Amino acid sequence: MITRSEQRHAQQRALEYLDRAGVVMTAEEREQIEVSDFGLSKLEYFGVQTLTYFNTDRICAKQIVLFPNQICPEHWHPKVGTDPGKEEIMRVRWGLVYVYIPGADLEPAVRDRIPERKEHFTVGKEMLLRPGDQIILAPGTVHWFQAGPEGAVIDDYSTTSRDVLDEFTDPDIVRITKIVD
Ligand code: ZN
């Protein structure tokens, strides 16, 4: 849950990041930044700001903004009917992003960078992405990511996105963010 004022503040802050990264948006798009707190009510720690350019029956493109050290919690994109699940390519445009995938346990230093709810992070193979670096996440791959100390702007390309069906390791996460006045 976030308040309307927190939402507006985060949208404004995300726009500043997008402008700094040189992202070109229409006036309408500038009003459409989605702020997600994953139901944890700790937006500074756990959250993403997203601008979806399009999401058709086959493909999707988004811009993701992360504030300094903000974490997108561990999740995967499950199979839906005949769709094997979302295949996702994250390409960093500005800032630093640490992406974690299966293949290793979490290093103590990584665990230290997770401010709370550490028990809900299980995959620890680290890929450090700088501007121009990208990672392809195959359908079903468990992943989570965290911005570096300055925040980050990510170009996110994928097959159809169905955010509400994403599955999270943390059982307390809900994908729809509740906004209160
Ligand atoms: Zn994902």
PDB file of C-alpha atoms and ligand atoms in Angstrom:
ATOM      1  CA  MET A   1       0.000   0.000   0.000  1.00  0.00           C
ATOM      2  CA  ILE A   2       1.193   3.485  -0.859  1.00  0.00           C
ATOM      3  CA  THR A   3      -0.484   6.831  -0.469  1.00  0.00           C
ATOM      4  CA  ARG A   4      -1.573   8.932  -3.422  1.00  0.00           C
ATOM      5  CA  SER A   5       1.124  11.434  -2.506  1.00  0.00           C
ATOM      6  CA  GLU A   6       3.843   8.747  -2.358  1.00  0.00           C
ATOM      7  CA  GLN A   7       2.661   7.551  -5.753  1.00  0.00           C
ATOM      8  CA  ARG A   8       2.832  11.053  -7.261  1.00  0.00           C
ATOM      9  CA  HIS A   9       6.228  11.665  -5.731  1.00  0.00           C
ATOM     10  CA  ALA A  10       7.583   8.363  -7.099  1.00  0.00           C
ATOM     11  CA  GLN A  11       6.127   9.075 -10.566  1.00  0.00           C
ATOM     12  CA  GLN A  12       7.810  12.476 -10.596  1.00  0.00           C
ATOM     13  CA  ARG A  13      11.090  11.023  -9.400  1.00  0.00           C
ATOM     14  CA  ALA A  14      10.931   8.276 -12.046  1.00  0.00           C
ATOM     15  CA  LEU A  15      10.390  10.912 -14.738  1.00  0.00           C
ATOM     16  CA  GLU A  16      13.556  12.670 -13.636  1.00  0.00           C
ATOM     17  CA  TYR A  17      15.474   9.408 -14.104  1.00  0.00           C
ATOM     18  CA  LEU A  18      13.921   8.802 -17.513  1.00  0.00           C
ATOM     19  CA  ASP A  19      14.784  12.331 -18.646  1.00  0.00           C
ATOM     20  CA  ARG A  20      18.332  11.960 -17.383  1.00  0.00           C
ATOM     21  CA  ALA A  21      18.632   8.703 -19.324  1.00  0.00           C
ATOM     22  CA  GLY A  22      17.482  10.453 -22.507  1.00  0.00           C
ATOM     23  CA  VAL A  23      14.232   8.492 -22.857  1.00  0.00           C
ATOM     24  CA  VAL A  24      11.807  10.147 -25.270  1.00  0.00           C
ATOM     25  CA  MET A  25       8.159  10.013 -24.153  1.00  0.00           C
ATOM     26  CA  THR A  26       4.926  11.591 -25.230  1.00  0.00           C
ATOM     27  CA  ALA A  27       3.061  13.884 -22.850  1.00  0.00           C
ATOM     28  CA  GLU A  28       0.515  11.100 -22.400  1.00  0.00           C
ATOM     29  CA  GLU A  29       3.189   8.552 -21.494  1.00  0.00           C
ATOM     30  CA  ARG A  30       4.630  10.930 -18.915  1.00  0.00           C
ATOM     31  CA  GLU A  31       1.322  10.573 -17.051  1.00  0.00           C
ATOM     32  CA  GLN A  32       1.312   6.776 -17.175  1.00  0.00           C
ATOM     33  CA  ILE A  33       4.155   5.700 -14.934  1.00  0.00           C
ATOM     34  CA  GLU A  34       3.058   2.821 -12.777  1.00  0.00           C
ATOM     35  CA  VAL A  35       4.421   2.577  -9.251  1.00  0.00           C
ATOM     36  CA  SER A  36       4.456  -0.905  -7.688  1.00  0.00           C
ATOM     37  CA  ASP A  37       5.291  -1.713  -4.087  1.00  0.00           C
ATOM     38  CA  PHE A  38       4.501  -5.446  -4.378  1.00  0.00           C
ATOM     39  CA  GLY A  39       2.131  -5.035  -1.443  1.00  0.00           C
ATOM     40  CA  LEU A  40       5.033  -4.718   0.982  1.00  0.00           C
ATOM     41  CA  SER A  41       4.523  -0.992   1.711  1.00  0.00           C
ATOM     42  CA  LYS A  42       8.278  -0.320   1.660  1.00  0.00           C
ATOM     43  CA  LEU A  43       8.655   1.327  -1.715  1.00  0.00           C
ATOM     44  CA  GLU A  44      12.151   2.617  -0.998  1.00  0.00           C
ATOM     45  CA  TYR A  45      13.327  -0.972  -0.471  1.00  0.00           C
ATOM     46  CA  PHE A  46      11.042  -3.060  -2.665  1.00  0.00           C
ATOM     47  CA  GLY A  47       9.435  -1.601  -5.754  1.00  0.00           C
ATOM     48  CA  VAL A  48       9.588  -0.749  -9.428  1.00  0.00           C
ATOM     49  CA  GLN A  49       8.403   2.170 -11.516  1.00  0.00           C
ATOM     50  CA  THR A  50       7.292   1.116 -14.972  1.00  0.00           C
ATOM     51  CA  LEU A  51       6.227   2.742 -18.199  1.00  0.00           C
ATOM     52  CA  THR A  52       4.676   0.238 -20.614  1.00  0.00           C
ATOM     53  CA  TYR A  53       4.985   1.328 -24.250  1.00  0.00           C
ATOM     54  CA  PHE A  54       2.939  -1.564 -25.607  1.00  0.00           C
ATOM     55  CA  ASN A  55       1.844  -5.054 -24.575  1.00  0.00           C
ATOM     56  CA  THR A  56       0.234  -7.049 -27.371  1.00  0.00           C
ATOM     57  CA  ASP A  57      -0.748 -10.727 -27.547  1.00  0.00           C
ATOM     58  CA  ARG A  58       2.864 -11.458 -28.541  1.00  0.00           C
ATOM     59  CA  ILE A  59       5.305  -8.755 -27.491  1.00  0.00           C
ATOM     60  CA  CYS A  60       5.853  -6.108 -24.850  1.00  0.00           C
ATOM     61  CA  ALA A  61       8.229  -3.196 -24.249  1.00  0.00           C
ATOM     62  CA  LYS A  62       8.634  -1.286 -21.019  1.00  0.00           C
ATOM     63  CA  GLN A  63      10.919   1.122 -19.333  1.00  0.00           C
ATOM     64  CA  ILE A  64      11.753   0.203 -15.761  1.00  0.00           C
ATOM     65  CA  VAL A  65      13.100   2.751 -13.287  1.00  0.00           C
ATOM     66  CA  LEU A  66      14.708   1.702 -10.021  1.00  0.00           C
ATOM     67  CA  PHE A  67      15.575   4.175  -7.292  1.00  0.00           C
ATOM     68  CA  PRO A  68      18.943   3.818  -5.507  1.00  0.00           C
ATOM     69  CA  ASN A  69      19.332   0.268  -4.169  1.00  0.00           C
ATOM     70  CA  GLN A  70      15.656  -0.485  -4.838  1.00  0.00           C
ATOM     71  CA  ILE A  71      14.890  -4.183  -5.278  1.00  0.00           C
ATOM     72  CA  CYS A  72      12.491  -6.001  -7.569  1.00  0.00           C
ATOM     73  CA  PRO A  73      11.836  -9.101  -5.427  1.00  0.00           C
ATOM     74  CA  GLU A  74      12.532 -12.665  -6.526  1.00  0.00           C
ATOM     75  CA  HIS A  75       9.985 -13.921  -9.050  1.00  0.00           C
ATOM     76  CA  TRP A  76       9.415 -15.873 -12.233  1.00  0.00           C
ATOM     77  CA  HIS A  77       7.006 -15.681 -15.124  1.00  0.00           C
ATOM     78  CA  PRO A  78       5.003 -18.913 -15.211  1.00  0.00           C
ATOM     79  CA  LYS A  79       3.585 -20.896 -18.076  1.00  0.00           C
ATOM     80  CA  VAL A  80       0.091 -19.735 -19.057  1.00  0.00           C
ATOM     81  CA  GLY A  81      -1.854 -22.186 -21.238  1.00  0.00           C
ATOM     82  CA  THR A  82       0.278 -22.850 -24.325  1.00  0.00           C
ATOM     83  CA  ASP A  83       2.585 -19.898 -23.539  1.00  0.00           C
ATOM     84  CA  PRO A  84       5.771 -21.198 -21.839  1.00  0.00           C
ATOM     85  CA  GLY A  85       5.924 -17.975 -19.814  1.00  0.00           C
ATOM     86  CA  LYS A  86       7.389 -14.559 -20.469  1.00  0.00           C
ATOM     87  CA  GLU A  87      10.834 -14.438 -22.046  1.00  0.00           C
ATOM     88  CA  GLU A  88      12.432 -11.188 -20.904  1.00  0.00           C
ATOM     89  CA  ILE A  89      15.432  -9.155 -22.013  1.00  0.00           C
ATOM     90  CA  MET A  90      16.689  -6.499 -19.657  1.00  0.00           C
ATOM     91  CA  ARG A  91      19.100  -3.967 -21.097  1.00  0.00           C
ATOM     92  CA  VAL A  92      20.508  -1.279 -18.878  1.00  0.00           C
ATOM     93  CA  ARG A  93      20.289   2.242 -20.222  1.00  0.00           C
ATOM     94  CA  TRP A  94      21.488   4.237 -17.214  1.00  0.00           C
ATOM     95  CA  GLY A  95      23.020   3.299 -13.852  1.00  0.00           C
ATOM     96  CA  LEU A  96      23.960  -0.117 -12.550  1.00  0.00           C
ATOM     97  CA  VAL A  97      21.788  -3.184 -12.052  1.00  0.00           C
ATOM     98  CA  TYR A  98      22.640  -6.381 -10.207  1.00  0.00           C
ATOM     99  CA  VAL A  99      20.576  -9.251 -11.597  1.00  0.00           C
ATOM    100  CA  TYR A 100      20.441 -12.577  -9.725  1.00  0.00           C
ATOM    101  CA  ILE A 101      19.619 -15.910 -11.307  1.00  0.00           C
ATOM    102  CA  PRO A 102      19.970 -19.595 -10.324  1.00  0.00           C
ATOM    103  CA  GLY A 103      23.473 -21.074 -10.205  1.00  0.00           C
ATOM    104  CA  ALA A 104      24.918 -19.942  -6.888  1.00  0.00           C
ATOM    105  CA  ASP A 105      23.919 -19.137  -3.339  1.00  0.00           C
ATOM    106  CA  LEU A 106      23.702 -15.533  -2.185  1.00  0.00           C
ATOM    107  CA  GLU A 107      27.079 -14.090  -1.163  1.00  0.00           C
ATOM    108  CA  PRO A 108      27.075 -12.548   2.337  1.00  0.00           C
ATOM    109  CA  ALA A 109      27.734  -9.095   0.797  1.00  0.00           C
ATOM    110  CA  VAL A 110      24.646  -9.469  -1.378  1.00  0.00           C
ATOM    111  CA  ARG A 111      22.554 -10.596   1.579  1.00  0.00           C
ATOM    112  CA  ASP A 112      23.741  -7.462   3.423  1.00  0.00           C
ATOM    113  CA  ARG A 113      22.341  -5.280   0.641  1.00  0.00           C
ATOM    114  CA  ILE A 114      18.835  -6.738   1.143  1.00  0.00           C
ATOM    115  CA  PRO A 115      17.402  -4.576   3.915  1.00  0.00           C
ATOM    116  CA  GLU A 116      14.585  -6.919   5.001  1.00  0.00           C
ATOM    117  CA  ARG A 117      12.839 -10.190   4.125  1.00  0.00           C
ATOM    118  CA  LYS A 118      16.187 -11.784   3.207  1.00  0.00           C
ATOM    119  CA  GLU A 119      14.735 -15.274   3.634  1.00  0.00           C
ATOM    120  CA  HIS A 120      12.708 -14.743   0.466  1.00  0.00           C
ATOM    121  CA  PHE A 121      15.771 -14.401  -1.769  1.00  0.00           C
ATOM    122  CA  THR A 122      17.228 -17.725  -2.863  1.00  0.00           C
ATOM    123  CA  VAL A 123      19.078 -17.356  -6.190  1.00  0.00           C
ATOM    124  CA  GLY A 124      22.488 -15.724  -6.043  1.00  0.00           C
ATOM    125  CA  LYS A 125      24.370 -15.980  -9.320  1.00  0.00           C
ATOM    126  CA  GLU A 126      25.182 -12.324  -9.917  1.00  0.00           C
ATOM    127  CA  MET A 127      25.230 -10.581 -13.280  1.00  0.00           C
ATOM    128  CA  LEU A 128      26.319  -6.957 -12.998  1.00  0.00           C
ATOM    129  CA  LEU A 129      24.843  -4.916 -15.841  1.00  0.00           C
ATOM    130  CA  ARG A 130      26.184  -1.528 -16.864  1.00  0.00           C
ATOM    131  CA  PRO A 131      24.736   0.702 -19.584  1.00  0.00           C
ATOM    132  CA  GLY A 132      24.555  -1.267 -22.825  1.00  0.00           C
ATOM    133  CA  ASP A 133      24.721  -4.640 -21.051  1.00  0.00           C
ATOM    134  CA  GLN A 134      21.763  -6.969 -21.344  1.00  0.00           C
ATOM    135  CA  ILE A 135      20.554 -10.312 -20.059  1.00  0.00           C
ATOM    136  CA  ILE A 136      18.085 -12.718 -21.635  1.00  0.00           C
ATOM    137  CA  LEU A 137      15.909 -14.493 -19.087  1.00  0.00           C
ATOM    138  CA  ALA A 138      14.392 -17.684 -20.434  1.00  0.00           C
ATOM    139  CA  PRO A 139      10.747 -18.402 -19.523  1.00  0.00           C
ATOM    140  CA  GLY A 140      10.415 -19.650 -15.965  1.00  0.00           C
ATOM    141  CA  THR A 141      13.856 -18.444 -14.815  1.00  0.00           C
ATOM    142  CA  VAL A 142      13.763 -17.347 -11.184  1.00  0.00           C
ATOM    143  CA  HIS A 143      15.274 -13.864 -10.913  1.00  0.00           C
ATOM    144  CA  TRP A 144      15.467 -10.706  -8.846  1.00  0.00           C
ATOM    145  CA  PHE A 145      17.352  -7.491  -9.324  1.00  0.00           C
ATOM    146  CA  GLN A 146      18.613  -4.467  -7.467  1.00  0.00           C
ATOM    147  CA  ALA A 147      19.771  -1.045  -8.621  1.00  0.00           C
ATOM    148  CA  GLY A 148      23.176   0.282  -7.714  1.00  0.00           C
ATOM    149  CA  PRO A 149      23.583   3.311  -5.420  1.00  0.00           C
ATOM    150  CA  GLU A 150      22.485   5.820  -8.054  1.00  0.00           C
ATOM    151  CA  GLY A 151      19.384   4.001  -9.271  1.00  0.00           C
ATOM    152  CA  ALA A 152      18.873   2.718 -12.796  1.00  0.00           C
ATOM    153  CA  VAL A 153      16.849   2.901 -15.975  1.00  0.00           C
ATOM    154  CA  ILE A 154      16.271  -0.386 -17.798  1.00  0.00           C
ATOM    155  CA  ASP A 155      14.912  -1.090 -21.266  1.00  0.00           C
ATOM    156  CA  ASP A 156      12.744  -4.183 -20.813  1.00  0.00           C
ATOM    157  CA  TYR A 157      11.679  -6.197 -23.866  1.00  0.00           C
ATOM    158  CA  SER A 158       9.625  -9.356 -23.604  1.00  0.00           C
ATOM    159  CA  THR A 159       6.936 -11.603 -24.892  1.00  0.00           C
ATOM    160  CA  THR A 160       3.454 -10.749 -23.595  1.00  0.00           C
ATOM    161  CA  SER A 161       3.522  -9.506 -20.042  1.00  0.00           C
ATOM    162  CA  ARG A 162       0.918 -10.701 -17.533  1.00  0.00           C
ATOM    163  CA  ASP A 163       2.184  -9.082 -14.363  1.00  0.00           C
ATOM    164  CA  VAL A 164      -0.682 -10.250 -12.179  1.00  0.00           C
ATOM    165  CA  LEU A 165       0.234 -13.886 -12.891  1.00  0.00           C
ATOM    166  CA  ASP A 166       3.908 -13.498 -11.922  1.00  0.00           C
ATOM    167  CA  GLU A 167       4.928 -15.768  -9.090  1.00  0.00           C
ATOM    168  CA  PHE A 168       7.049 -14.584  -6.177  1.00  0.00           C
ATOM    169  CA  THR A 169       9.161 -16.423  -3.611  1.00  0.00           C
ATOM    170  CA  ASP A 170       7.873 -14.117  -0.867  1.00  0.00           C
ATOM    171  CA  PRO A 171       4.349 -15.315   0.018  1.00  0.00           C
ATOM    172  CA  ASP A 172       3.323 -11.867   1.269  1.00  0.00           C
ATOM    173  CA  ILE A 173       3.746 -10.238  -2.119  1.00  0.00           C
ATOM    174  CA  VAL A 174       0.705  -9.092  -4.056  1.00  0.00           C
ATOM    175  CA  ARG A 175       1.241  -7.759  -7.549  1.00  0.00           C
ATOM    176  CA  ILE A 176      -1.497  -5.145  -7.495  1.00  0.00           C
ATOM    177  CA  THR A 177      -0.468  -2.042  -5.594  1.00  0.00           C
ATOM    178  CA  LYS A 178      -3.112  -0.538  -3.389  1.00  0.00           C
ATOM    179  CA  ILE A 179      -3.216   3.261  -3.523  1.00  0.00           C
ATOM    180  CA  VAL A 180      -4.867   5.080  -0.640  1.00  0.00           C
ATOM    181  CA  ASP A 181      -5.721   8.768  -0.221  1.00  0.00           C
TER     182      ASP A 181
HETATM  183 ZN    ZN B   1      10.844 -10.590 -14.463  1.00  0.00          ZN
END
